[in-house]
């Protein structure tokens, strides 16, 4: 049994090396959900086949070969017919478009405001107000184009998400030493009497509020 397992592992290893040469080199950040599923299923198939005595080495090689052939065929069709790309591999989505949050795209991509803020912070951006365009790439990473600002002091400011989809973030208010009455009054001064109409509101001591409503 050990000999059979060893042969399967060696054969599977060689087959995977050949597969990697066929599909080409990709950075991890370039891997799309389609590529990820291919890799996961391929690894799972090899794992189950290795320890199942009823599965012969040729069955393992055939499975790996067929699955890779289907992947390469799909990849060829995507490159040949451009209309298939967004259906199979996805396409970039503008989460921030010309300085404004695209609420429909955020909801379509199941992206919450704090998730977007986290991705922006990874790019060195600490406020949505600094962003002109933010694209969610098919692989899940985000590309950011910041606004041109003659004032160097407007960038790199730590902001706090105080309104998220019409709800007051009381936990964050407590962290910065504020309360609901404070934010309600401040928003009224900004011309926003109904918090339910506000999709997103962030605040910083330096720059004040950045507000976007559902409208």
JSON list of C-alpha atoms in Angstrom, two decimals:
[
{"chain": "A", "resi": 1, "resn": "UNK", "atom": "CA", "xyz": [0.00, 0.00, 0.00]},
{"chain": "A", "resi": 2, "resn": "UNK", "atom": "CA", "xyz": [2.84, 2.37, 0.87]},
{"chain": "A", "resi": 3, "resn": "UNK", "atom": "CA", "xyz": [4.44, 1.68, -2.51]},
{"chain": "A", "resi": 4, "resn": "UNK", "atom": "CA", "xyz": [1.17, 2.46, -4.32]},
{"chain": "A", "resi": 5, "resn": "UNK", "atom": "CA", "xyz": [0.73, 5.70, -2.40]},
{"chain": "A", "resi": 6, "resn": "UNK", "atom": "CA", "xyz": [4.33, 6.69, -3.13]},
{"chain": "A", "resi": 7, "resn": "UNK", "atom": "CA", "xyz": [3.86, 6.06, -6.86]},
{"chain": "A", "resi": 8, "resn": "UNK", "atom": "CA", "xyz": [0.65, 8.14, -6.88]},
{"chain": "A", "resi": 9, "resn": "UNK", "atom": "CA", "xyz": [2.30, 11.01, -5.04]},
{"chain": "A", "resi": 10, "resn": "UNK", "atom": "CA", "xyz": [5.33, 11.03, -7.37]},
{"chain": "A", "resi": 11, "resn": "UNK", "atom": "CA", "xyz": [3.13, 10.79, -10.47]},
{"chain": "A", "resi": 12, "resn": "UNK", "atom": "CA", "xyz": [0.78, 13.46, -9.14]},
{"chain": "A", "resi": 13, "resn": "UNK", "atom": "CA", "xyz": [3.72, 15.73, -8.29]},
{"chain": "A", "resi": 14, "resn": "UNK", "atom": "CA", "xyz": [5.16, 15.41, -11.79]},
{"chain": "A", "resi": 15, "resn": "UNK", "atom": "CA", "xyz": [1.73, 15.97, -13.32]},
{"chain": "A", "resi": 16, "resn": "UNK", "atom": "CA", "xyz": [1.21, 19.12, -11.24]},
{"chain": "A", "resi": 17, "resn": "UNK", "atom": "CA", "xyz": [4.60, 20.45, -12.30]},
{"chain": "A", "resi": 18, "resn": "UNK", "atom": "CA", "xyz": [3.59, 19.94, -15.94]},
{"chain": "A", "resi": 19, "resn": "UNK", "atom": "CA", "xyz": [0.24, 21.65, -15.27]},
{"chain": "A", "resi": 20, "resn": "UNK", "atom": "CA", "xyz": [1.97, 24.66, -13.74]},
{"chain": "A", "resi": 21, "resn": "UNK", "atom": "CA", "xyz": [4.17, 24.96, -16.83]},
{"chain": "A", "resi": 22, "resn": "UNK", "atom": "CA", "xyz": [1.08, 24.80, -19.05]},
{"chain": "A", "resi": 23, "resn": "UNK", "atom": "CA", "xyz": [-1.05, 27.39, -17.26]},
{"chain": "A", "resi": 24, "resn": "UNK", "atom": "CA", "xyz": [1.82, 29.87, -16.96]},
{"chain": "A", "resi": 25, "resn": "UNK", "atom": "CA", "xyz": [3.11, 32.00, -14.11]},
{"chain": "A", "resi": 26, "resn": "UNK", "atom": "CA", "xyz": [0.80, 34.17, -12.07]},
{"chain": "A", "resi": 27, "resn": "UNK", "atom": "CA", "xyz": [1.37, 36.30, -9.01]},
{"chain": "A", "resi": 28, "resn": "UNK", "atom": "CA", "xyz": [-0.94, 35.45, -6.11]},
{"chain": "A", "resi": 29, "resn": "UNK", "atom": "CA", "xyz": [-2.54, 38.89, -6.47]},
{"chain": "A", "resi": 30, "resn": "UNK", "atom": "CA", "xyz": [-3.44, 38.04, -10.09]},
{"chain": "A", "resi": 31, "resn": "UNK", "atom": "CA", "xyz": [-5.33, 34.85, -9.21]},
{"chain": "A", "resi": 32, "resn": "UNK", "atom": "CA", "xyz": [-9.03, 35.22, -9.93]},
{"chain": "A", "resi": 33, "resn": "UNK", "atom": "CA", "xyz": [-11.82, 33.30, -8.13]},
{"chain": "A", "resi": 34, "resn": "UNK", "atom": "CA", "xyz": [-11.97, 31.04, -11.21]},
{"chain": "A", "resi": 35, "resn": "UNK", "atom": "CA", "xyz": [-8.23, 30.22, -10.87]},
{"chain": "A", "resi": 36, "resn": "UNK", "atom": "CA", "xyz": [-8.60, 29.69, -7.13]},
{"chain": "A", "resi": 37, "resn": "UNK", "atom": "CA", "xyz": [-11.43, 27.16, -7.58]},
{"chain": "A", "resi": 38, "resn": "UNK", "atom": "CA", "xyz": [-9.36, 25.31, -10.18]},
{"chain": "A", "resi": 39, "resn": "UNK", "atom": "CA", "xyz": [-6.41, 25.03, -7.78]},
{"chain": "A", "resi": 40, "resn": "UNK", "atom": "CA", "xyz": [-8.54, 23.95, -4.79]},
{"chain": "A", "resi": 41, "resn": "UNK", "atom": "CA", "xyz": [-10.41, 21.23, -6.69]},
{"chain": "A", "resi": 42, "resn": "UNK", "atom": "CA", "xyz": [-7.22, 19.99, -8.33]},
{"chain": "A", "resi": 43, "resn": "UNK", "atom": "CA", "xyz": [-5.52, 19.68, -4.94]},
{"chain": "A", "resi": 44, "resn": "UNK", "atom": "CA", "xyz": [-8.56, 17.99, -3.39]},
{"chain": "A", "resi": 45, "resn": "UNK", "atom": "CA", "xyz": [-8.80, 15.50, -6.25]},
{"chain": "A", "resi": 46, "resn": "UNK", "atom": "CA", "xyz": [-5.14, 14.54, -5.90]},
{"chain": "A", "resi": 47, "resn": "UNK", "atom": "CA", "xyz": [-5.43, 14.21, -2.11]},
{"chain": "A", "resi": 48, "resn": "UNK", "atom": "CA", "xyz": [-8.44, 11.88, -2.24]},
{"chain": "A", "resi": 49, "resn": "UNK", "atom": "CA", "xyz": [-7.00, 9.79, -5.06]},
{"chain": "A", "resi": 50, "resn": "UNK", "atom": "CA", "xyz": [-3.71, 9.17, -3.31]},
{"chain": "A", "resi": 51, "resn": "UNK", "atom": "CA", "xyz": [-5.21, 7.44, -0.25]},
{"chain": "A", "resi": 52, "resn": "UNK", "atom": "CA", "xyz": [-8.03, 5.55, -1.97]},
{"chain": "A", "resi": 53, "resn": "UNK", "atom": "CA", "xyz": [-6.85, 2.02, -2.81]},
{"chain": "A", "resi": 54, "resn": "UNK", "atom": "CA", "xyz": [-9.51, 1.66, -5.50]},
{"chain": "A", "resi": 55, "resn": "UNK", "atom": "CA", "xyz": [-8.10, 4.64, -7.39]},
{"chain": "A", "resi": 56, "resn": "UNK", "atom": "CA", "xyz": [-5.18, 3.69, -9.62]},
{"chain": "A", "resi": 57, "resn": "UNK", "atom": "CA", "xyz": [-2.31, 5.95, -10.60]},
{"chain": "A", "resi": 58, "resn": "UNK", "atom": "CA", "xyz": [-3.73, 6.25, -14.11]},
{"chain": "A", "resi": 59, "resn": "UNK", "atom": "CA", "xyz": [-7.03, 7.43, -12.66]},
{"chain": "A", "resi": 60, "resn": "UNK", "atom": "CA", "xyz": [-5.20, 10.21, -10.81]},
{"chain": "A", "resi": 61, "resn": "UNK", "atom": "CA", "xyz": [-3.28, 11.25, -13.93]},
{"chain": "A", "resi": 62, "resn": "UNK", "atom": "CA", "xyz": [-6.44, 11.14, -16.06]},
{"chain": "A", "resi": 63, "resn": "UNK", "atom": "CA", "xyz": [-8.37, 13.28, -13.57]},
{"chain": "A", "resi": 64, "resn": "UNK", "atom": "CA", "xyz": [-5.60, 15.87, -13.36]},
{"chain": "A", "resi": 65, "resn": "UNK", "atom": "CA", "xyz": [-5.24, 15.90, -17.16]},
{"chain": "A", "resi": 66, "resn": "UNK", "atom": "CA", "xyz": [-8.97, 16.25, -17.83]},
{"chain": "A", "resi": 67, "resn": "UNK", "atom": "CA", "xyz": [-9.46, 18.98, -15.20]},
{"chain": "A", "resi": 68, "resn": "UNK", "atom": "CA", "xyz": [-6.47, 20.90, -16.60]},
{"chain": "A", "resi": 69, "resn": "UNK", "atom": "CA", "xyz": [-7.74, 20.50, -20.16]},
{"chain": "A", "resi": 70, "resn": "UNK", "atom": "CA", "xyz": [-11.11, 21.96, -19.14]},
{"chain": "A", "resi": 71, "resn": "UNK", "atom": "CA", "xyz": [-9.34, 24.86, -17.42]},
{"chain": "A", "resi": 72, "resn": "UNK", "atom": "CA", "xyz": [-7.16, 25.57, -20.48]},
{"chain": "A", "resi": 73, "resn": "UNK", "atom": "CA", "xyz": [-10.16, 25.30, -22.81]},
{"chain": "A", "resi": 74, "resn": "UNK", "atom": "CA", "xyz": [-12.12, 27.77, -20.68]},
{"chain": "A", "resi": 75, "resn": "UNK", "atom": "CA", "xyz": [-9.13, 30.12, -20.54]},
{"chain": "A", "resi": 76, "resn": "UNK", "atom": "CA", "xyz": [-8.79, 29.92, -24.34]},
{"chain": "A", "resi": 77, "resn": "UNK", "atom": "CA", "xyz": [-12.48, 30.69, -24.85]},
{"chain": "A", "resi": 78, "resn": "UNK", "atom": "CA", "xyz": [-12.24, 33.67, -22.48]},
{"chain": "A", "resi": 79, "resn": "UNK", "atom": "CA", "xyz": [-9.30, 35.09, -24.45]},
{"chain": "A", "resi": 80, "resn": "UNK", "atom": "CA", "xyz": [-10.96, 34.30, -27.80]},
{"chain": "A", "resi": 81, "resn": "UNK", "atom": "CA", "xyz": [-14.38, 35.69, -26.92]},
{"chain": "A", "resi": 82, "resn": "UNK", "atom": "CA", "xyz": [-14.06, 38.85, -24.84]},
{"chain": "A", "resi": 83, "resn": "UNK", "atom": "CA", "xyz": [-17.71, 38.80, -23.80]},
{"chain": "A", "resi": 84, "resn": "UNK", "atom": "CA", "xyz": [-17.12, 35.65, -21.74]},
{"chain": "A", "resi": 85, "resn": "UNK", "atom": "CA", "xyz": [-14.48, 37.29, -19.53]},
{"chain": "A", "resi": 86, "resn": "UNK", "atom": "CA", "xyz": [-16.83, 39.16, -17.14]},
{"chain": "A", "resi": 87, "resn": "UNK", "atom": "CA", "xyz": [-19.09, 36.10, -16.88]},
{"chain": "A", "resi": 88, "resn": "UNK", "atom": "CA", "xyz": [-16.36, 33.58, -16.07]},
{"chain": "A", "resi": 89, "resn": "UNK", "atom": "CA", "xyz": [-13.47, 35.56, -14.57]},
{"chain": "A", "resi": 90, "resn": "UNK", "atom": "CA", "xyz": [-15.21, 38.74, -13.45]},
{"chain": "A", "resi": 91, "resn": "UNK", "atom": "CA", "xyz": [-14.29, 42.34, -14.16]},
{"chain": "A", "resi": 92, "resn": "UNK", "atom": "CA", "xyz": [-13.13, 45.38, -12.17]},
{"chain": "A", "resi": 93, "resn": "UNK", "atom": "CA", "xyz": [-15.82, 47.32, -10.32]},
{"chain": "A", "resi": 94, "resn": "UNK", "atom": "CA", "xyz": [-15.70, 51.03, -9.44]},
{"chain": "A", "resi": 95, "resn": "UNK", "atom": "CA", "xyz": [-16.38, 51.25, -5.71]},
{"chain": "A", "resi": 96, "resn": "UNK", "atom": "CA", "xyz": [-15.44, 54.93, -5.70]},
{"chain": "A", "resi": 97, "resn": "UNK", "atom": "CA", "xyz": [-16.15, 56.75, -8.95]},
{"chain": "A", "resi": 98, "resn": "UNK", "atom": "CA", "xyz": [-15.00, 60.34, -9.41]},
{"chain": "A", "resi": 99, "resn": "UNK", "atom": "CA", "xyz": [-14.82, 60.89, -5.66]},
{"chain": "A", "resi": 100, "resn": "UNK", "atom": "CA", "xyz": [-18.19, 59.33, -4.79]},
{"chain": "A", "resi": 101, "resn": "UNK", "atom": "CA", "xyz": [-19.00, 55.93, -3.34]},
{"chain": "A", "resi": 102, "resn": "UNK", "atom": "CA", "xyz": [-20.92, 53.78, -5.80]},
{"chain": "A", "resi": 103, "resn": "UNK", "atom": "CA", "xyz": [-23.49, 52.25, -3.46]},
{"chain": "A", "resi": 104, "resn": "UNK", "atom": "CA", "xyz": [-24.91, 49.89, -6.09]},
{"chain": "A", "resi": 105, "resn": "UNK", "atom": "CA", "xyz": [-21.47, 48.44, -6.82]},
{"chain": "A", "resi": 106, "resn": "UNK", "atom": "CA", "xyz": [-20.71, 48.07, -3.12]},
{"chain": "A", "resi": 107, "resn": "UNK", "atom": "CA", "xyz": [-23.95, 46.14, -2.58]},
{"chain": "A", "resi": 108, "resn": "UNK", "atom": "CA", "xyz": [-23.45, 44.10, -5.77]},
{"chain": "A", "resi": 109, "resn": "UNK", "atom": "CA", "xyz": [-20.00, 42.99, -4.58]},
{"chain": "A", "resi": 110, "resn": "UNK", "atom": "CA", "xyz": [-21.20, 42.34, -0.98]},
{"chain": "A", "resi": 111, "resn": "UNK", "atom": "CA", "xyz": [-18.74, 44.97, 0.24]},
{"chain": "A", "resi": 112, "resn": "UNK", "atom": "CA", "xyz": [-19.36, 46.75, 3.54]},
{"chain": "A", "resi": 113, "resn": "UNK", "atom": "CA", "xyz": [-18.04, 50.24, 4.24]},
{"chain": "A", "resi": 114, "resn": "UNK", "atom": "CA", "xyz": [-15.55, 49.05, 6.85]},
{"chain": "A", "resi": 115, "resn": "UNK", "atom": "CA", "xyz": [-14.22, 46.40, 4.47]},
{"chain": "A", "resi": 116, "resn": "UNK", "atom": "CA", "xyz": [-13.61, 49.11, 1.89]},
{"chain": "A", "resi": 117, "resn": "UNK", "atom": "CA", "xyz": [-11.89, 51.28, 4.48]},
{"chain": "A", "resi": 118, "resn": "UNK", "atom": "CA", "xyz": [-9.67, 48.35, 5.46]},
{"chain": "A", "resi": 119, "resn": "UNK", "atom": "CA", "xyz": [-8.62, 47.79, 1.84]},
{"chain": "A", "resi": 120, "resn": "UNK", "atom": "CA", "xyz": [-7.93, 51.50, 1.42]},
{"chain": "A", "resi": 121, "resn": "UNK", "atom": "CA", "xyz": [-5.77, 51.57, 4.55]},
{"chain": "A", "resi": 122, "resn": "UNK", "atom": "CA", "xyz": [-3.67, 48.79, 3.05]},
{"chain": "A", "resi": 123, "resn": "UNK", "atom": "CA", "xyz": [-3.00, 51.23, 0.20]},
{"chain": "A", "resi": 124, "resn": "UNK", "atom": "CA", "xyz": [-2.00, 53.97, 2.65]},
{"chain": "A", "resi": 125, "resn": "UNK", "atom": "CA", "xyz": [-5.31, 55.82, 2.31]},
{"chain": "A", "resi": 126, "resn": "UNK", "atom": "CA", "xyz": [-7.08, 56.65, 5.56]},
{"chain": "A", "resi": 127, "resn": "UNK", "atom": "CA", "xyz": [-10.08, 58.57, 4.23]},
{"chain": "A", "resi": 128, "resn": "UNK", "atom": "CA", "xyz": [-12.52, 57.99, 1.39]},
{"chain": "A", "resi": 129, "resn": "UNK", "atom": "CA", "xyz": [-12.39, 61.74, 0.79]},
{"chain": "A", "resi": 130, "resn": "UNK", "atom": "CA", "xyz": [-8.81, 61.30, -0.51]},
{"chain": "A", "resi": 131, "resn": "UNK", "atom": "CA", "xyz": [-9.94, 58.88, -3.25]},
{"chain": "A", "resi": 132, "resn": "UNK", "atom": "CA", "xyz": [-10.91, 59.82, -6.79]},
{"chain": "A", "resi": 133, "resn": "UNK", "atom": "CA", "xyz": [-11.25, 56.25, -8.10]},
{"chain": "A", "resi": 134, "resn": "UNK", "atom": "CA", "xyz": [-11.12, 52.88, -6.34]},
{"chain": "A", "resi": 135, "resn": "UNK", "atom": "CA", "xyz": [-11.48, 49.70, -8.37]},
{"chain": "A", "resi": 136, "resn": "UNK", "atom": "CA", "xyz": [-12.15, 46.27, -6.92]},
{"chain": "A", "resi": 137, "resn": "UNK", "atom": "CA", "xyz": [-10.14, 43.89, -9.10]},
{"chain": "A", "resi": 138, "resn": "UNK", "atom": "CA", "xyz": [-11.40, 40.37, -10.02]},
{"chain": "A", "resi": 139, "resn": "UNK", "atom": "CA", "xyz": [-8.83, 38.87, -7.64]},
{"chain": "A", "resi": 140, "resn": "UNK", "atom": "CA", "xyz": [-10.20, 40.82, -4.66]},
{"chain": "A", "resi": 141, "resn": "UNK", "atom": "CA", "xyz": [-7.46, 43.44, -4.35]},
{"chain": "A", "resi": 142, "resn": "UNK", "atom": "CA", "xyz": [-8.16, 47.14, -4.74]},
{"chain": "A", "resi": 143, "resn": "UNK", "atom": "CA", "xyz": [-6.54, 49.73, -7.02]},
{"chain": "A", "resi": 144, "resn": "UNK", "atom": "CA", "xyz": [-6.67, 53.36, -5.90]},
{"chain": "A", "resi": 145, "resn": "UNK", "atom": "CA", "xyz": [-6.20, 56.69, -7.66]},
{"chain": "A", "resi": 146, "resn": "UNK", "atom": "CA", "xyz": [-6.03, 59.51, -5.15]},
{"chain": "A", "resi": 147, "resn": "UNK", "atom": "CA", "xyz": [-7.30, 63.02, -5.74]},
{"chain": "A", "resi": 148, "resn": "UNK", "atom": "CA", "xyz": [-4.77, 65.69, -6.68]},
{"chain": "A", "resi": 149, "resn": "UNK", "atom": "CA", "xyz": [-4.50, 67.99, -3.69]},
{"chain": "A", "resi": 150, "resn": "UNK", "atom": "CA", "xyz": [-2.30, 71.08, -3.47]},
{"chain": "A", "resi": 151, "resn": "UNK", "atom": "CA", "xyz": [-2.63, 70.87, 0.31]},
{"chain": "A", "resi": 152, "resn": "UNK", "atom": "CA", "xyz": [-0.30, 68.18, 1.64]},
{"chain": "A", "resi": 153, "resn": "UNK", "atom": "CA", "xyz": [-2.08, 68.28, 5.00]},
{"chain": "A", "resi": 154, "resn": "UNK", "atom": "CA", "xyz": [-5.30, 66.83, 3.57]},
{"chain": "A", "resi": 155, "resn": "UNK", "atom": "CA", "xyz": [-3.81, 63.34, 3.09]},
{"chain": "A", "resi": 156, "resn": "UNK", "atom": "CA", "xyz": [-2.84, 60.70, 5.64]},
{"chain": "A", "resi": 157, "resn": "UNK", "atom": "CA", "xyz": [-5.40, 61.77, 8.24]},
{"chain": "A", "resi": 158, "resn": "UNK", "atom": "CA", "xyz": [-6.95, 59.09, 10.44]},
{"chain": "A", "resi": 159, "resn": "UNK", "atom": "CA", "xyz": [-10.75, 59.13, 10.06]},
{"chain": "A", "resi": 160, "resn": "UNK", "atom": "CA", "xyz": [-13.56, 57.43, 11.97]},
{"chain": "A", "resi": 161, "resn": "UNK", "atom": "CA", "xyz": [-16.62, 55.79, 10.40]},
{"chain": "A", "resi": 162, "resn": "UNK", "atom": "CA", "xyz": [-19.54, 57.25, 12.37]},
{"chain": "A", "resi": 163, "resn": "UNK", "atom": "CA", "xyz": [-22.51, 56.49, 10.09]},
{"chain": "A", "resi": 164, "resn": "UNK", "atom": "CA", "xyz": [-22.66, 53.21, 8.19]},
{"chain": "A", "resi": 165, "resn": "UNK", "atom": "CA", "xyz": [-25.70, 52.55, 6.01]},
{"chain": "A", "resi": 166, "resn": "UNK", "atom": "CA", "xyz": [-27.97, 54.83, 8.03]},
{"chain": "A", "resi": 167, "resn": "UNK", "atom": "CA", "xyz": [-26.84, 53.53, 11.42]},
{"chain": "A", "resi": 168, "resn": "UNK", "atom": "CA", "xyz": [-24.83, 55.40, 14.08]},
{"chain": "A", "resi": 169, "resn": "UNK", "atom": "CA", "xyz": [-21.66, 53.57, 15.06]},
{"chain": "A", "resi": 170, "resn": "UNK", "atom": "CA", "xyz": [-21.94, 54.07, 18.83]},
{"chain": "A", "resi": 171, "resn": "UNK", "atom": "CA", "xyz": [-18.89, 51.93, 19.57]},
{"chain": "A", "resi": 172, "resn": "UNK", "atom": "CA", "xyz": [-16.67, 54.19, 17.48]},
{"chain": "A", "resi": 173, "resn": "UNK", "atom": "CA", "xyz": [-18.27, 57.29, 18.99]},
{"chain": "A", "resi": 174, "resn": "UNK", "atom": "CA", "xyz": [-17.32, 55.99, 22.43]},
{"chain": "A", "resi": 175, "resn": "UNK", "atom": "CA", "xyz": [-13.75, 55.40, 21.27]},
{"chain": "A", "resi": 176, "resn": "UNK", "atom": "CA", "xyz": [-13.34, 59.05, 20.26]},
{"chain": "A", "resi": 177, "resn": "UNK", "atom": "CA", "xyz": [-15.14, 60.40, 23.34]},
{"chain": "A", "resi": 178, "resn": "UNK", "atom": "CA", "xyz": [-18.35, 61.51, 21.59]},
{"chain": "A", "resi": 179, "resn": "UNK", "atom": "CA", "xyz": [-22.03, 60.59, 21.97]},
{"chain": "A", "resi": 180, "resn": "UNK", "atom": "CA", "xyz": [-25.18, 60.36, 19.84]},
{"chain": "A", "resi": 181, "resn": "UNK", "atom": "CA", "xyz": [-26.33, 63.86, 20.73]},
{"chain": "A", "resi": 182, "resn": "UNK", "atom": "CA", "xyz": [-23.02, 65.26, 19.49]},
{"chain": "A", "resi": 183, "resn": "UNK", "atom": "CA", "xyz": [-23.18, 63.59, 16.08]},
{"chain": "A", "resi": 184, "resn": "UNK", "atom": "CA", "xyz": [-26.88, 64.35, 15.60]},
{"chain": "A", "resi": 185, "resn": "UNK", "atom": "CA", "xyz": [-26.22, 68.03, 16.28]},
{"chain": "A", "resi": 186, "resn": "UNK", "atom": "CA", "xyz": [-23.14, 68.14, 14.06]},
{"chain": "A", "resi": 187, "resn": "UNK", "atom": "CA", "xyz": [-24.96, 66.47, 11.18]},
{"chain": "A", "resi": 188, "resn": "UNK", "atom": "CA", "xyz": [-27.81, 68.97, 11.48]},
{"chain": "A", "resi": 189, "resn": "UNK", "atom": "CA", "xyz": [-25.22, 71.74, 11.18]},
{"chain": "A", "resi": 190, "resn": "UNK", "atom": "CA", "xyz": [-24.02, 70.04, 7.99]},
{"chain": "A", "resi": 191, "resn": "UNK", "atom": "CA", "xyz": [-27.58, 70.06, 6.65]},
{"chain": "A", "resi": 192, "resn": "UNK", "atom": "CA", "xyz": [-28.45, 66.41, 7.36]},
{"chain": "A", "resi": 193, "resn": "UNK", "atom": "CA", "xyz": [-31.37, 66.09, 9.72]},
{"chain": "A", "resi": 194, "resn": "UNK", "atom": "CA", "xyz": [-32.32, 62.50, 8.85]},
{"chain": "A", "resi": 195, "resn": "UNK", "atom": "CA", "xyz": [-29.54, 60.03, 9.60]},
{"chain": "A", "resi": 196, "resn": "UNK", "atom": "CA", "xyz": [-31.42, 57.23, 7.80]},
{"chain": "A", "resi": 197, "resn": "UNK", "atom": "CA", "xyz": [-30.72, 59.05, 4.53]},
{"chain": "A", "resi": 198, "resn": "UNK", "atom": "CA", "xyz": [-26.96, 58.95, 5.07]},
{"chain": "A", "resi": 199, "resn": "UNK", "atom": "CA", "xyz": [-25.16, 55.97, 3.57]},
{"chain": "A", "resi": 200, "resn": "UNK", "atom": "CA", "xyz": [-21.67, 56.88, 4.76]},
{"chain": "A", "resi": 201, "resn": "UNK", "atom": "CA", "xyz": [-20.21, 59.49, 7.08]},
{"chain": "A", "resi": 202, "resn": "UNK", "atom": "CA", "xyz": [-16.65, 59.64, 8.30]},
{"chain": "A", "resi": 203, "resn": "UNK", "atom": "CA", "xyz": [-15.11, 62.27, 10.55]},
{"chain": "A", "resi": 204, "resn": "UNK", "atom": "CA", "xyz": [-11.67, 63.47, 11.53]},
{"chain": "A", "resi": 205, "resn": "UNK", "atom": "CA", "xyz": [-10.57, 66.16, 13.97]},
{"chain": "A", "resi": 206, "resn": "UNK", "atom": "CA", "xyz": [-8.53, 67.83, 11.24]},
{"chain": "A", "resi": 207, "resn": "UNK", "atom": "CA", "xyz": [-10.90, 67.80, 8.25]},
{"chain": "A", "resi": 208, "resn": "UNK", "atom": "CA", "xyz": [-14.36, 67.36, 9.78]},
{"chain": "A", "resi": 209, "resn": "UNK", "atom": "CA", "xyz": [-17.02, 65.32, 7.99]},
{"chain": "A", "resi": 210, "resn": "UNK", "atom": "CA", "xyz": [-17.10, 63.50, 4.66]},
{"chain": "A", "resi": 211, "resn": "UNK", "atom": "CA", "xyz": [-20.75, 62.58, 4.02]},
{"chain": "A", "resi": 212, "resn": "UNK", "atom": "CA", "xyz": [-22.55, 60.71, 1.29]},
{"chain": "A", "resi": 213, "resn": "UNK", "atom": "CA", "xyz": [-26.29, 60.14, 1.22]},
{"chain": "A", "resi": 214, "resn": "UNK", "atom": "CA", "xyz": [-28.27, 57.44, -0.55]},
{"chain": "A", "resi": 215, "resn": "UNK", "atom": "CA", "xyz": [-29.43, 59.97, -3.12]}
]
